[in-house]
PDB file of C-alpha atoms in Angstrom:
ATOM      1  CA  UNK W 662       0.000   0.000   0.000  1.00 40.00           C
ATOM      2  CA  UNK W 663       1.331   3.257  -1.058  1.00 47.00           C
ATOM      3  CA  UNK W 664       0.981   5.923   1.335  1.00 45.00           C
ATOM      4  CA  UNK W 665       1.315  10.087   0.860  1.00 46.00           C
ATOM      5  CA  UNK W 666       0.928  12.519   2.544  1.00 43.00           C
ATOM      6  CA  UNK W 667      -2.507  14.076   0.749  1.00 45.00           C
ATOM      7  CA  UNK W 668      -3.939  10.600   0.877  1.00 45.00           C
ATOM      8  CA  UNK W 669      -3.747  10.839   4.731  1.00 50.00           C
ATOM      9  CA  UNK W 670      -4.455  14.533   4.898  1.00 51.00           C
ATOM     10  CA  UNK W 671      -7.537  13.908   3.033  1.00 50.00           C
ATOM     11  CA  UNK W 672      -8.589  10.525   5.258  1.00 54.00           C
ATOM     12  CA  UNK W 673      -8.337  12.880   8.118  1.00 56.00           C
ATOM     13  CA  UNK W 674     -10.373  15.250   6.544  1.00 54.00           C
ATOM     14  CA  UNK W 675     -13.040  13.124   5.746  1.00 53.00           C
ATOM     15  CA  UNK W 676     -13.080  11.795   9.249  1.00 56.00           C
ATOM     16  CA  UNK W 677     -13.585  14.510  10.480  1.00 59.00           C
ATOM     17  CA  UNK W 678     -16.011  16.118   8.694  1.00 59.00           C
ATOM     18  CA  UNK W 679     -19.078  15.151   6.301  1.00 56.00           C
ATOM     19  CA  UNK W 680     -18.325  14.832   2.753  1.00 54.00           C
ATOM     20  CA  UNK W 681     -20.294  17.689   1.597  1.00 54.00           C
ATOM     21  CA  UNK W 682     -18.731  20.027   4.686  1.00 69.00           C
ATOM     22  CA  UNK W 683     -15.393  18.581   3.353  1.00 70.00           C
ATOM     23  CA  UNK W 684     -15.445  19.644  -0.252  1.00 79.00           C
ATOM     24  CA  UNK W 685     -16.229  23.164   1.132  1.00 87.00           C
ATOM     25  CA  UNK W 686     -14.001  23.268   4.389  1.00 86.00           C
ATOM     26  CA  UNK W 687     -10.954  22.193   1.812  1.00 85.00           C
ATOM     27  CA  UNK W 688     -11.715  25.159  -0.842  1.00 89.00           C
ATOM     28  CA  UNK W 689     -11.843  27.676   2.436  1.00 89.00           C
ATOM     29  CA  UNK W 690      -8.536  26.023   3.637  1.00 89.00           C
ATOM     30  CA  UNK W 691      -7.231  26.116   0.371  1.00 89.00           C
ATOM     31  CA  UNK W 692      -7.717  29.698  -0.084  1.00 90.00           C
ATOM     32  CA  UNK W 693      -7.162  31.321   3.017  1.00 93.00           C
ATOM     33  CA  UNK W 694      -4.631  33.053   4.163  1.00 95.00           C
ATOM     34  CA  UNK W 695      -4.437  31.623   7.826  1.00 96.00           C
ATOM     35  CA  UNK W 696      -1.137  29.436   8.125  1.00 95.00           C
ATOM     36  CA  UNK W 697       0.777  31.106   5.428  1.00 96.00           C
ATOM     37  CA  UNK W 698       0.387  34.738   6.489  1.00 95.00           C
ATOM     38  CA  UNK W 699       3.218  36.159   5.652  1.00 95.00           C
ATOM     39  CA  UNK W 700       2.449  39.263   7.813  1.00 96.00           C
ATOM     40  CA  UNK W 701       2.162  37.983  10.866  1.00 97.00           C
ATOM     41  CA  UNK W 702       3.717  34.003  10.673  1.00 97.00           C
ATOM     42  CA  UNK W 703       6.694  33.898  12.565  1.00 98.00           C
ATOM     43  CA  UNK W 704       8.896  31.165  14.274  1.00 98.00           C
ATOM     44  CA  UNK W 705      10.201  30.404  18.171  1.00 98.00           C
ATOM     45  CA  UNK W 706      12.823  28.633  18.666  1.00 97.00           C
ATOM     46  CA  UNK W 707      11.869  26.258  21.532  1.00 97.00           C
ATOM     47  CA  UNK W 708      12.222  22.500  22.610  1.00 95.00           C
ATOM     48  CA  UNK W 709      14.776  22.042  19.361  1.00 94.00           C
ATOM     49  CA  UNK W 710      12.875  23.055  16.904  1.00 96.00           C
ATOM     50  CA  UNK W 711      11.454  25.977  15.236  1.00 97.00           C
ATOM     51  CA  UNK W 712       7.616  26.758  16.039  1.00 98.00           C
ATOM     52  CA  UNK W 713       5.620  28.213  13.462  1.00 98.00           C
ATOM     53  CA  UNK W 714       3.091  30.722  14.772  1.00 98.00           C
ATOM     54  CA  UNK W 715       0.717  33.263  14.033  1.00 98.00           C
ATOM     55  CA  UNK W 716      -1.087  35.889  16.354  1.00 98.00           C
ATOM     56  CA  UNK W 717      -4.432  37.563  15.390  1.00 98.00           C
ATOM     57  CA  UNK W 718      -6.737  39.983  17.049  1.00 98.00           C
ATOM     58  CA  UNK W 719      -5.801  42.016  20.457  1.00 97.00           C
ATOM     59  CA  UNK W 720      -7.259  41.420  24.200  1.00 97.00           C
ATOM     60  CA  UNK W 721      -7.253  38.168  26.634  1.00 98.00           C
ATOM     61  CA  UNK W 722      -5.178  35.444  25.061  1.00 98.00           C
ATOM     62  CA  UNK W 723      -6.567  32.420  23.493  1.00 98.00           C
ATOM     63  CA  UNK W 724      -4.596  29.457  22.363  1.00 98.00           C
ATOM     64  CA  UNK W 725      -6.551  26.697  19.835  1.00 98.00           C
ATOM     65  CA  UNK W 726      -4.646  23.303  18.896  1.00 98.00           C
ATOM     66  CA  UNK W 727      -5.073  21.572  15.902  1.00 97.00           C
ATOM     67  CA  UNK W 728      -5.185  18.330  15.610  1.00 95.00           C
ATOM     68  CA  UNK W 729      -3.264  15.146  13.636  1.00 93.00           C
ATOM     69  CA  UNK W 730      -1.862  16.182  10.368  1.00 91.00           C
ATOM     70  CA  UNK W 731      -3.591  19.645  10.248  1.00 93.00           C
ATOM     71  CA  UNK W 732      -2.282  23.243  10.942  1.00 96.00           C
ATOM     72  CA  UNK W 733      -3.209  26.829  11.792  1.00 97.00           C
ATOM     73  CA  UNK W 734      -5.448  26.661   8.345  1.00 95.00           C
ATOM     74  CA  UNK W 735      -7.837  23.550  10.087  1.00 95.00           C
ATOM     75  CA  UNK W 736      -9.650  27.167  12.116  1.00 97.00           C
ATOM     76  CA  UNK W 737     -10.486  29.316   9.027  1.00 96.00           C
ATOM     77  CA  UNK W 738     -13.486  29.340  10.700  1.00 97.00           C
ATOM     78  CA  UNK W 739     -12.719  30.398  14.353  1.00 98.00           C
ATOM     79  CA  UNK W 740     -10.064  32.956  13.855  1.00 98.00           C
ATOM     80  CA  UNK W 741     -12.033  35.760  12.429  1.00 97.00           C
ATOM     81  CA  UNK W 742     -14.655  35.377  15.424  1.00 98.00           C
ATOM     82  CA  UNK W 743     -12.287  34.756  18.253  1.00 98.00           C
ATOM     83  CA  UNK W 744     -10.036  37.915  16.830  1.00 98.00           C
ATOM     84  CA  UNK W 745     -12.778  40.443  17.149  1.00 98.00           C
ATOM     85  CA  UNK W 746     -12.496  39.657  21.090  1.00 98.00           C
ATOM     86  CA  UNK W 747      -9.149  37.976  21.323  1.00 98.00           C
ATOM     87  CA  UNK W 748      -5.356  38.064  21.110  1.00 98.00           C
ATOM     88  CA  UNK W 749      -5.710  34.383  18.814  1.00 98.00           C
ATOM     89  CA  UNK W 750      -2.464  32.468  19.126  1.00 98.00           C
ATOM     90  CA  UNK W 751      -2.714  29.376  16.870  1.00 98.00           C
ATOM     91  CA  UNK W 752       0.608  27.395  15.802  1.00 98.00           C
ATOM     92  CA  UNK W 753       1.693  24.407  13.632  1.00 98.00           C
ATOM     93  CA  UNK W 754       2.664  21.608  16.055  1.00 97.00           C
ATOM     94  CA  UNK W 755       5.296  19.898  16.070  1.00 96.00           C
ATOM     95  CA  UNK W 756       5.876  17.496  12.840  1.00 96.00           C
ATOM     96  CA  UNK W 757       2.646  18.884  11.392  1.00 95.00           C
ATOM     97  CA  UNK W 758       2.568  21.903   8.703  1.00 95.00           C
ATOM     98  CA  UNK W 759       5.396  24.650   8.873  1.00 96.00           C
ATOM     99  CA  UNK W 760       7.216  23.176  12.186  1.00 97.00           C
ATOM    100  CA  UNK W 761       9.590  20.542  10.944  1.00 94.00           C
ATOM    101  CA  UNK W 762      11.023  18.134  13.524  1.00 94.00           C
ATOM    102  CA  UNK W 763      13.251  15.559  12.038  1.00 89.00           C
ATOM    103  CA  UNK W 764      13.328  13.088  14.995  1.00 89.00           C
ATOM    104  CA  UNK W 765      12.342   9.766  15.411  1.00 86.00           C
ATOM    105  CA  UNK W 766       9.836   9.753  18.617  1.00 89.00           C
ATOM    106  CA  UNK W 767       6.700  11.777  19.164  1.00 95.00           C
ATOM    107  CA  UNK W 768       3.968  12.128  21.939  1.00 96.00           C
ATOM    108  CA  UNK W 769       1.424  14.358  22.746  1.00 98.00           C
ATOM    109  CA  UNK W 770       3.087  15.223  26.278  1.00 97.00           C
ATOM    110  CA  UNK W 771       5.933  16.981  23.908  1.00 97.00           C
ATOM    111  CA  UNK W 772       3.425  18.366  21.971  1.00 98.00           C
ATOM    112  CA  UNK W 773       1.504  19.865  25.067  1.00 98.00           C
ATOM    113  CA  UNK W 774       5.252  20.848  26.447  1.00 98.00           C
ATOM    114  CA  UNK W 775       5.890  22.804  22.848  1.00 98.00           C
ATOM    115  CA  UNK W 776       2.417  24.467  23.410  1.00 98.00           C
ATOM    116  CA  UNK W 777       3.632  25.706  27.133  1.00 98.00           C
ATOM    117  CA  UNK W 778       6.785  26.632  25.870  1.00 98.00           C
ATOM    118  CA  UNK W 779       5.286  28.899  23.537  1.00 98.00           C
ATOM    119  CA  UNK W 780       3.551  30.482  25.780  1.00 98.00           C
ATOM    120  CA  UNK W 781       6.499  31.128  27.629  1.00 98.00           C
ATOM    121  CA  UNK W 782       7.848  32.618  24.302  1.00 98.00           C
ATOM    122  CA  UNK W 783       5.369  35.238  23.899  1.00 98.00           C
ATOM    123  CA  UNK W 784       5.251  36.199  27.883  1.00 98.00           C
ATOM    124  CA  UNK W 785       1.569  35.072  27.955  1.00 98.00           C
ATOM    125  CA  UNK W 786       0.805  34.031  31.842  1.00 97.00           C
ATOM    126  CA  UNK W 787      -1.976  31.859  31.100  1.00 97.00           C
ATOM    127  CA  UNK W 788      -4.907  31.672  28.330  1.00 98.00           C
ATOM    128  CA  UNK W 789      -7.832  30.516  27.591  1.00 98.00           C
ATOM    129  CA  UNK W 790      -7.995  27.036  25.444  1.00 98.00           C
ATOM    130  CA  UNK W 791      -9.650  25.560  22.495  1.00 98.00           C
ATOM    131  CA  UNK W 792      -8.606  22.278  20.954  1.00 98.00           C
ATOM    132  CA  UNK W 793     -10.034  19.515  18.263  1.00 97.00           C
ATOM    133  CA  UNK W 794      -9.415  15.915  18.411  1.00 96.00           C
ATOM    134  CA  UNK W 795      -5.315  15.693  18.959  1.00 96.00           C
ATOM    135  CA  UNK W 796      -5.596  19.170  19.982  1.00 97.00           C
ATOM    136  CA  UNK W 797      -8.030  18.269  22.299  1.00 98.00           C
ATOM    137  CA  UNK W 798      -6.008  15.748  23.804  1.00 98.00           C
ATOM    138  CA  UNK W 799      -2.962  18.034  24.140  1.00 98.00           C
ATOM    139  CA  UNK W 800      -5.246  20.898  25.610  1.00 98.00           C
ATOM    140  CA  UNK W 801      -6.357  18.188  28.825  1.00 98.00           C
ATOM    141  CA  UNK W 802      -2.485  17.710  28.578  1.00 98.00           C
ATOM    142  CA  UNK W 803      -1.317  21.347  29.008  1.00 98.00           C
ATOM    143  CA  UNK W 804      -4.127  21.794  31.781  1.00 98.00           C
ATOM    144  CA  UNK W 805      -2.837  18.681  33.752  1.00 98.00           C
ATOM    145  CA  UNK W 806       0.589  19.443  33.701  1.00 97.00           C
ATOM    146  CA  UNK W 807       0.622  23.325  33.074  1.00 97.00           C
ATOM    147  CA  UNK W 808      -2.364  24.401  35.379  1.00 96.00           C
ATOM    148  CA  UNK W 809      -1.109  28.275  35.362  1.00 96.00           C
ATOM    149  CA  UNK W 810      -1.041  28.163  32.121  1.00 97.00           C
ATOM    150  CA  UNK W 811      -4.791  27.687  31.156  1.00 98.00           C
ATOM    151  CA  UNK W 812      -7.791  30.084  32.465  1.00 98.00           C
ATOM    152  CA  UNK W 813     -10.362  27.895  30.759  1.00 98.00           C
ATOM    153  CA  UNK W 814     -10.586  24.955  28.648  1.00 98.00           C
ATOM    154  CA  UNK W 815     -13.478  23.873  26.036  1.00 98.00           C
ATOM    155  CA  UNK W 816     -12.374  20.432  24.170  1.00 98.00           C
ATOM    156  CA  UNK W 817     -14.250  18.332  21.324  1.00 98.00           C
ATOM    157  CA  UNK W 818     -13.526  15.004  20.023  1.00 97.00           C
ATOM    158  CA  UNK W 819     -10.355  14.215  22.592  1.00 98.00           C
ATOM    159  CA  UNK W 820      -9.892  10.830  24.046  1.00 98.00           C
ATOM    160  CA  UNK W 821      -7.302   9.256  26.580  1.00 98.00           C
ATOM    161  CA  UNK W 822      -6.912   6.053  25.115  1.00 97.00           C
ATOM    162  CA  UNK W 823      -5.999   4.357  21.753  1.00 95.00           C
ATOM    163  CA  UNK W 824      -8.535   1.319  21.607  1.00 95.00           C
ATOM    164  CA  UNK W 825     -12.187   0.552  20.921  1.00 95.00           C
ATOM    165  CA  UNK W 826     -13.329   1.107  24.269  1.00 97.00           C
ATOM    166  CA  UNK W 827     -12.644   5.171  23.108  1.00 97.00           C
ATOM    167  CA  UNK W 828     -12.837   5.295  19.632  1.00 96.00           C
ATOM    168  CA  UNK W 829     -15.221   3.857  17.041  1.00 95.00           C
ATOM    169  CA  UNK W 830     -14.200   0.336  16.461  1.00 95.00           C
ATOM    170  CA  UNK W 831     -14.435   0.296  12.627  1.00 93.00           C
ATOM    171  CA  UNK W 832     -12.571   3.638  12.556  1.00 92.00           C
ATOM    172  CA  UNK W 833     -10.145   1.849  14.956  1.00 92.00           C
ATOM    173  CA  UNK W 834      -9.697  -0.840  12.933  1.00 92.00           C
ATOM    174  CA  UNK W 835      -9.251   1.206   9.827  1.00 88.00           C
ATOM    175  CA  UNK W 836      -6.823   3.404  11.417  1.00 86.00           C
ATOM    176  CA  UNK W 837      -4.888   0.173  12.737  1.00 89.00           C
ATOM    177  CA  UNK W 838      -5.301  -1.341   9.644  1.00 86.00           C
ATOM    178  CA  UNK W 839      -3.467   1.762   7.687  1.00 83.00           C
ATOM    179  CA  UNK W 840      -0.750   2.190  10.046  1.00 79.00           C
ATOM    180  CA  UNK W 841       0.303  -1.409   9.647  1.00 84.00           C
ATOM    181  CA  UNK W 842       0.187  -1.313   5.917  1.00 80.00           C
ATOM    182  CA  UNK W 843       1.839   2.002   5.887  1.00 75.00           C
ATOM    183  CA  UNK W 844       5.268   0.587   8.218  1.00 76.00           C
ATOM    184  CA  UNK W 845       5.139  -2.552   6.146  1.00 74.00           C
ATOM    185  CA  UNK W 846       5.558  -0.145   3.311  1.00 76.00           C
ATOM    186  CA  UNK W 847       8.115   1.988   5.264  1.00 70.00           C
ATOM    187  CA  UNK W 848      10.024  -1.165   5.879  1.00 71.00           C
ATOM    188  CA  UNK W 849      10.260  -2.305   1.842  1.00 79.00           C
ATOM    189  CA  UNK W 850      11.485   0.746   0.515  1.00 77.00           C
ATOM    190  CA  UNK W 851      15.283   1.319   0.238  1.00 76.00           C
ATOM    191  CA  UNK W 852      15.543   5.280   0.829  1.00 79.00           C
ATOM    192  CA  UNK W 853      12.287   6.751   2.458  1.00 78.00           C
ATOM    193  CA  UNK W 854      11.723  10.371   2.262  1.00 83.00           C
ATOM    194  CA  UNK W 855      11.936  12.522   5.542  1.00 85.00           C
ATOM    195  CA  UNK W 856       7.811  13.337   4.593  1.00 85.00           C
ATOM    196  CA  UNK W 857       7.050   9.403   4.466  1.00 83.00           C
ATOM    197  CA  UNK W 858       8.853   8.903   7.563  1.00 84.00           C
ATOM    198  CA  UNK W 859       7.213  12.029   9.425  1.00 88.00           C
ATOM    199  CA  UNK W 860       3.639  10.541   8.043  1.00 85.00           C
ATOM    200  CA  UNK W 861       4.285   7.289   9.899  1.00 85.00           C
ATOM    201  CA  UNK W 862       4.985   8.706  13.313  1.00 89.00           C
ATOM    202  CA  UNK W 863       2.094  10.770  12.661  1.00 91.00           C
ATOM    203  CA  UNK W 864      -0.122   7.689  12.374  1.00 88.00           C
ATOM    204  CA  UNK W 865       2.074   5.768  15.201  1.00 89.00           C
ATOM    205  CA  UNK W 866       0.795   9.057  17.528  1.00 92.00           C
ATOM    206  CA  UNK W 867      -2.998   8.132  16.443  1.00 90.00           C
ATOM    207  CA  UNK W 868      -3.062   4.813  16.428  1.00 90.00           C
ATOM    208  CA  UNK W 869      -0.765   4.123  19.408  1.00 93.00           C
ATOM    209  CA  UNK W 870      -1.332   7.082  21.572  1.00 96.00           C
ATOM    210  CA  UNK W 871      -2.499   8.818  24.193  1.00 97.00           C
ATOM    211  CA  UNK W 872      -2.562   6.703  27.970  1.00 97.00           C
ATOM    212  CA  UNK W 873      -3.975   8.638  30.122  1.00 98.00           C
ATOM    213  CA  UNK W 874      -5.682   7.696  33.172  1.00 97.00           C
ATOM    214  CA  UNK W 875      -9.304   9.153  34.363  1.00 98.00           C
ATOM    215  CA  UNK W 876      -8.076   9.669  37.406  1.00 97.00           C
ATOM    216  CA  UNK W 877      -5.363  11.797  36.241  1.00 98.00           C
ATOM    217  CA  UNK W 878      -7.994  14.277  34.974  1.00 98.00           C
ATOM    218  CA  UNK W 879      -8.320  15.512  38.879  1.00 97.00           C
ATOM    219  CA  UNK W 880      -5.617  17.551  38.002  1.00 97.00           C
ATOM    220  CA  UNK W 881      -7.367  19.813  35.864  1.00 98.00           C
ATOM    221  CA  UNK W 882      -8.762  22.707  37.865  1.00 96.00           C
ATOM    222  CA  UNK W 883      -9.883  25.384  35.545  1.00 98.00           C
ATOM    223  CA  UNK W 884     -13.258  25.434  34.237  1.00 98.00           C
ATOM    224  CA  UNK W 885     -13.700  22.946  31.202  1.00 98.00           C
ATOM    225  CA  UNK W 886     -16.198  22.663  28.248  1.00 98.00           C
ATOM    226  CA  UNK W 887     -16.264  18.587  26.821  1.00 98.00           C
ATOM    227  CA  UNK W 888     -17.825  18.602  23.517  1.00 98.00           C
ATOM    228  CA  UNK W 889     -18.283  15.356  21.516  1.00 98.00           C
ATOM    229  CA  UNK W 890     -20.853  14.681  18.011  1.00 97.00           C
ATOM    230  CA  UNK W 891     -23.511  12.102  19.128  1.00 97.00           C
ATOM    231  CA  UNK W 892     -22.005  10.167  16.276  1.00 96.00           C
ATOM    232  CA  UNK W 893     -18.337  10.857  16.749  1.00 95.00           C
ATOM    233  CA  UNK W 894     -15.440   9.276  15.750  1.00 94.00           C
ATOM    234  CA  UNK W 895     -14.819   9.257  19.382  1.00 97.00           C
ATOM    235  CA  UNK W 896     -17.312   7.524  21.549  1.00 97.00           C
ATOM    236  CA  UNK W 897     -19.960   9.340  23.081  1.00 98.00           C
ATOM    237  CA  UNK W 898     -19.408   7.726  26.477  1.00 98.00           C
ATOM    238  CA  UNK W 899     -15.719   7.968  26.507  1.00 98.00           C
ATOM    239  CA  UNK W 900     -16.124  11.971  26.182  1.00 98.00           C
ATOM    240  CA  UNK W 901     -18.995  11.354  28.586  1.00 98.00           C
ATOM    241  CA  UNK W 902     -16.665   9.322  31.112  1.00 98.00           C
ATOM    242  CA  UNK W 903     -14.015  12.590  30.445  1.00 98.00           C
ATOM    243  CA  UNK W 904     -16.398  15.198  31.439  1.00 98.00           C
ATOM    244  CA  UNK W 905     -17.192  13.471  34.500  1.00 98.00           C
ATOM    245  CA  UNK W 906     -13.543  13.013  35.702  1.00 98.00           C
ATOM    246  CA  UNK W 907     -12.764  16.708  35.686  1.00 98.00           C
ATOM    247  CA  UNK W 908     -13.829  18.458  38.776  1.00 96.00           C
ATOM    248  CA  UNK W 909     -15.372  21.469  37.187  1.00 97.00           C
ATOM    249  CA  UNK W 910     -16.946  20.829  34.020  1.00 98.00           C
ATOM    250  CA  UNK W 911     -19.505  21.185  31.227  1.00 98.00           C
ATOM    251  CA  UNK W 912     -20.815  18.430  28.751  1.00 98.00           C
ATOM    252  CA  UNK W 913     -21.884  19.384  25.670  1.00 98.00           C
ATOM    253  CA  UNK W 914     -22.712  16.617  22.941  1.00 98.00           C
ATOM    254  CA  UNK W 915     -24.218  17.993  19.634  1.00 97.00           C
ATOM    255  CA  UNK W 916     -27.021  15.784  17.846  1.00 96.00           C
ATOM    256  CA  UNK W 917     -26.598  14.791  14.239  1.00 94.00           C
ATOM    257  CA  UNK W 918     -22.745  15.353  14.319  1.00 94.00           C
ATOM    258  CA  UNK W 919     -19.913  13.432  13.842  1.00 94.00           C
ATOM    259  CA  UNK W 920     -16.091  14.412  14.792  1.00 94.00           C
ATOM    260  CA  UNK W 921     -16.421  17.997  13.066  1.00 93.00           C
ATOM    261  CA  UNK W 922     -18.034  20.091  15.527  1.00 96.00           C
ATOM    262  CA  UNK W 923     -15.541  23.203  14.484  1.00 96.00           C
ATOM    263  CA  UNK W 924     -16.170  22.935  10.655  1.00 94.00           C
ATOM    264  CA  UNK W 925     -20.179  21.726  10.730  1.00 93.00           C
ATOM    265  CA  UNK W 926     -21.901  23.742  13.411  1.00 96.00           C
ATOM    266  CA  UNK W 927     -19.229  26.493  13.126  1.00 96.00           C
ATOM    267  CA  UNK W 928     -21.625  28.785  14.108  1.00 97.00           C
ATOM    268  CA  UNK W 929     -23.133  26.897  16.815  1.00 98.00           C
ATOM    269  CA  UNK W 930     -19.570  26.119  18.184  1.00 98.00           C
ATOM    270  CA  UNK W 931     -18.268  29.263  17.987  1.00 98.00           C
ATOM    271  CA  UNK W 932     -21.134  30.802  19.738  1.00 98.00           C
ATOM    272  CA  UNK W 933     -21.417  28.727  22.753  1.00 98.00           C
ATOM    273  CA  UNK W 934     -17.613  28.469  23.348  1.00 98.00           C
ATOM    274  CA  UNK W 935     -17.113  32.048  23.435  1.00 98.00           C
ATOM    275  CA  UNK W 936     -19.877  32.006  25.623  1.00 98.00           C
ATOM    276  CA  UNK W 937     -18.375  29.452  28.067  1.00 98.00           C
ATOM    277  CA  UNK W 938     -15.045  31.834  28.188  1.00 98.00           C
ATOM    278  CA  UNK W 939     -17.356  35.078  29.058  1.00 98.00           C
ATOM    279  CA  UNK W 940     -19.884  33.412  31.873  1.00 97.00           C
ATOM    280  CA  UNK W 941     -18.355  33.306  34.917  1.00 95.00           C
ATOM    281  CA  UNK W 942     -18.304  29.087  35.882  1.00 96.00           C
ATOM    282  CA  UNK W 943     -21.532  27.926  37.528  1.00 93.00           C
ATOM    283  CA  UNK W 944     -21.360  24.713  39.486  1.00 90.00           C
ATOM    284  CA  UNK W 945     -25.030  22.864  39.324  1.00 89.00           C
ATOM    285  CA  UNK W 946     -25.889  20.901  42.014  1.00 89.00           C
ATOM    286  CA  UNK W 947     -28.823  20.473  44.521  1.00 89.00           C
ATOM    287  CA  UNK W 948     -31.431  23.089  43.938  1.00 88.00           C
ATOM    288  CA  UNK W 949     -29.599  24.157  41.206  1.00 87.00           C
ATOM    289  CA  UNK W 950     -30.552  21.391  38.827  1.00 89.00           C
ATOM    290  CA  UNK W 951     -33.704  22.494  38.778  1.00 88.00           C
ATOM    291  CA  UNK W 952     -33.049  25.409  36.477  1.00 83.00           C
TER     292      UNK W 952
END
């Protein structure tokens, strides 16, 4: 099986959203100026390697993580809302669009680390959050293990485990299925290319990775927004079981979605996450459940 890098840019892509958002998500993507923005891209130096970032919009910070094989480009759709109110930081992480790293390993703990790092960088003392599937994952990350570094946190399609029990089985199996095929393929050819060898560690990282515990989720303190499609590539009770683990939280799962929640209901999404970083944090209990 011959692997490239489109082929799994585009399986991403169609996992993530539906077919019809797709086509149009990948003209917007195609054609916007978000990740290549000459202007305002710039790179830190951090962690051994070189960071590619861009900055949009003035007032309280706001970080948002892309997820596997993607890049600043993946929130055409959130930048121009979150700038009107927001200093916008968005950056390519490592091994994925402008930030090259040539080495062999990769986890979403360094990934999280870059993010803090960068941070750091830019003299930021702590922002608000927004991440999508990987990005997700590395946003619970950077809240576990960087508390001061996140005011709030809103989440959708992460998981904390690599098997069925977390994501859909036939998507598992796919995914499992391609990233065997694809280090078979690794293995046969005589002088791989730096980009074939990247797109395997890639998959290793999604098929492979993360292991995080529930319990470890205790450690996130700051006020967190779960989001999950009813239909999502990750399962609903997983992001369900996620919610539940971190002290403060919110749950929201959209009907009639699947892992897209940022591309479908962009709208929707961007509406009621902005609203979760404005509204002071409300814990519901007792009495309060009644309204």
């Amino acid at each position: 099986m011959k692997l490239s890098l489109p082929f799994i840019t585009s399986l991403i892509l169609l996992l993530t959203t539906s077919v019809c958002s797709a086509q149009t998500f990948e003209k917007d993507m195609d054609t916007t100026l978000y990740g290549r923005n000459k202007a305002v891209g710039k790179y830190a130096k951090l962690r051994g390697i070189k960071m590619y970032y861009e900055v949009y919009g003035k007032g309280e910070p706001l970080l948002i993580i892309h997820g596997n094989t993607g890049s600043i480009k993946n929130f055409v759709y959130q930048i121009p809302y979150f700038a009107k109110n927001y200093q916008v930081i968005l950056a390519d992480s490592r091994a994925q669009g402008k930030t090259i790293d040539h080495a062999d390993s990769l986890s979403y703990e360094m990934i999280s680390d870059d993010l803090n790092a960068l941070l750091e960088h830019l003299k930021i003392k702590n922002a608000n959050v927004i991440g999508w599937s990987d990005g997700g994952i590395e946003g619970l990350l950077l809240a576990m293990n960087h508390p001061d570094k996140v005011k709030k946190l809103a989440v959708t399609g992460a998981n904390l485990w690599p098997d069925s029990t977390a994501v859909d089985p036939f998507v598992y199996k796919m995914m499992m299925d391609i990233n065997i095929k694809g280090v078979d393929s690794l293995k046969r050819m005589k002088n791989p290319t730096p980009e074939m060898k990247n797109q395997l560690k890639l998959m290793h990282l999604l098929s492979y990775e993360p292991h995080i515990k529930l319990e470890a989720l205790k450690k996130i303190t700051c006020p967190t927004l779960v989001i999950g499609g009813d239909h999502d590539v990750i399962v609903t009770k997983h992001t369900v079981a996620i919610a539940e683990a971190i002290t403060n939280s919110y749950l929201w799962i959209l009907p009639n979605s699947g892992h897209g929640t940022p591309v479908v209901y962009k709208d929707m999404f961007n509406q009621v996450v902005g609203d979760f970083f404005v509204k002071p944090f409300r814990k519901i209990d007792k009495y309060g459940r009644f309204r």
